[in-house]
Coordinates of C-alpha atoms in Angstrom, one line a residue:
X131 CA -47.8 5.6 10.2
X132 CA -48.9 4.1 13.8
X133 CA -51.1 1.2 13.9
X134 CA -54.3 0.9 11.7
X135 CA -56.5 -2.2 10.8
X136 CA -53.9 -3.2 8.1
X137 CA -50.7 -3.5 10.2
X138 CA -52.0 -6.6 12.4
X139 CA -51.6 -7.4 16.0
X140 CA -48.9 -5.6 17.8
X141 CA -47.8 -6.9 21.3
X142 CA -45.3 -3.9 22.2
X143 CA -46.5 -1.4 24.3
X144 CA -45.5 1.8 21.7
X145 CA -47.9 3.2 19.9
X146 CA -46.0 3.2 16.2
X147 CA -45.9 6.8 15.5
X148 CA -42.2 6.8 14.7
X149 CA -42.1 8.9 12.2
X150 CA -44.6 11.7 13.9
X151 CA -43.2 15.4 13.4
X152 CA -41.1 13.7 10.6
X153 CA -37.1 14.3 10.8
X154 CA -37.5 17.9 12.4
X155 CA -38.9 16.3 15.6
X156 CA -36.1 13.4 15.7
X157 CA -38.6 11.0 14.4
X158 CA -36.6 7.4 12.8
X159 CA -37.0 3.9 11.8
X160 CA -35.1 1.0 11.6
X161 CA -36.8 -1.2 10.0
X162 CA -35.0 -4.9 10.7
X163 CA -36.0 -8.4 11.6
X164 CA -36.0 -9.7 15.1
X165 CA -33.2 -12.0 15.5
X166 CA -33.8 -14.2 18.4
X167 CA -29.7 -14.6 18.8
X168 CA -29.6 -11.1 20.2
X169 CA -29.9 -12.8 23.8
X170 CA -26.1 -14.0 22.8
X171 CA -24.9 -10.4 21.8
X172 CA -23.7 -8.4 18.6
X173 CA -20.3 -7.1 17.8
X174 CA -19.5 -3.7 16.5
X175 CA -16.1 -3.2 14.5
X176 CA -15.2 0.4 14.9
X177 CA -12.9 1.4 12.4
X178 CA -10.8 4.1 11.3
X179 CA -11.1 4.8 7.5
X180 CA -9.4 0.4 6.6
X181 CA -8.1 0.2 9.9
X182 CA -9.9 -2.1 12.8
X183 CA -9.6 0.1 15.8
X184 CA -11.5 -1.6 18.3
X185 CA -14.1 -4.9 18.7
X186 CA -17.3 -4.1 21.5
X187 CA -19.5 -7.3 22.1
X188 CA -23.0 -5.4 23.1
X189 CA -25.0 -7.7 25.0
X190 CA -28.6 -7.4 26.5
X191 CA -29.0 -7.8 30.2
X192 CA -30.1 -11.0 31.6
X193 CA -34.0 -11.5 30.2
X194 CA -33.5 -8.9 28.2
X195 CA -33.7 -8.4 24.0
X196 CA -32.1 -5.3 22.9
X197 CA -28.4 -4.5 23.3
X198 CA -29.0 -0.9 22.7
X199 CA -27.3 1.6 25.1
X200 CA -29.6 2.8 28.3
X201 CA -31.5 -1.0 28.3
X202 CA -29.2 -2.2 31.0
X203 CA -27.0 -4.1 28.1
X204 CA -23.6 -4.8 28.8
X205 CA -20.7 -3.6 26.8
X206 CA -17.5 -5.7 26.4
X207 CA -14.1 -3.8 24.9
X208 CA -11.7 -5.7 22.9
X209 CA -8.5 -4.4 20.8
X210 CA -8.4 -5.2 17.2
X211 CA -6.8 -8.5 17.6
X212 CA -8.6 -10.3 19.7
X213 CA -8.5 -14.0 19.3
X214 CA -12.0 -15.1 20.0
X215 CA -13.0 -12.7 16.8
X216 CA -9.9 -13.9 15.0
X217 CA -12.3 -16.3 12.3
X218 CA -15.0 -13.2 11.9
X219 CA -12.0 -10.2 11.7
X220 CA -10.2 -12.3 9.1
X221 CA -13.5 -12.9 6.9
X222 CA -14.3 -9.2 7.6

């Protein structure tokens, strides 16, 4: 847990200790690979038990890398049959 001589160079400004006070103290990890597409967004499908509900296209602000809420990333609503996601929806 946090950054020791085996877990290489970091360049983020955190200190690693994610997992500190364990789950009592809120502490999580995601544990995923940077995908350098982020800058063109993600899409959440919200659904209701089988039933598409809602499409949001999360994107990061201009410069940024994360389309997490609070960053400044923008959040784009669309119904459940919205044409631009028609391929994805279909193959969902």
């Amino acid at each position: 847990n946090g950054r020791t001589g085996l877990s290489g160079q970091w360049t983020s400004k955190g200190v690693g200790k994610y997992l500190e006070g364990g789950k009592a103290a809120g502490g999580m990890l995601v544990d995923q690979r940077f995908c350098p597409r982020i800058v063109e967004g993600e899409l959440r499908y919200n659904l209701i038990g089988p039933d598409l509900v809602g499409i949001i296209h999360k994107k990061p602000k201009e410069g940024g890398i994360s389309a997490v809420g609070g960053t400044g990333s923008i959040y784009t609503y669309y119904g459940p049959k919205e044409k631009r996601f028609a391929n994805l929806t279909k193959n969902f």
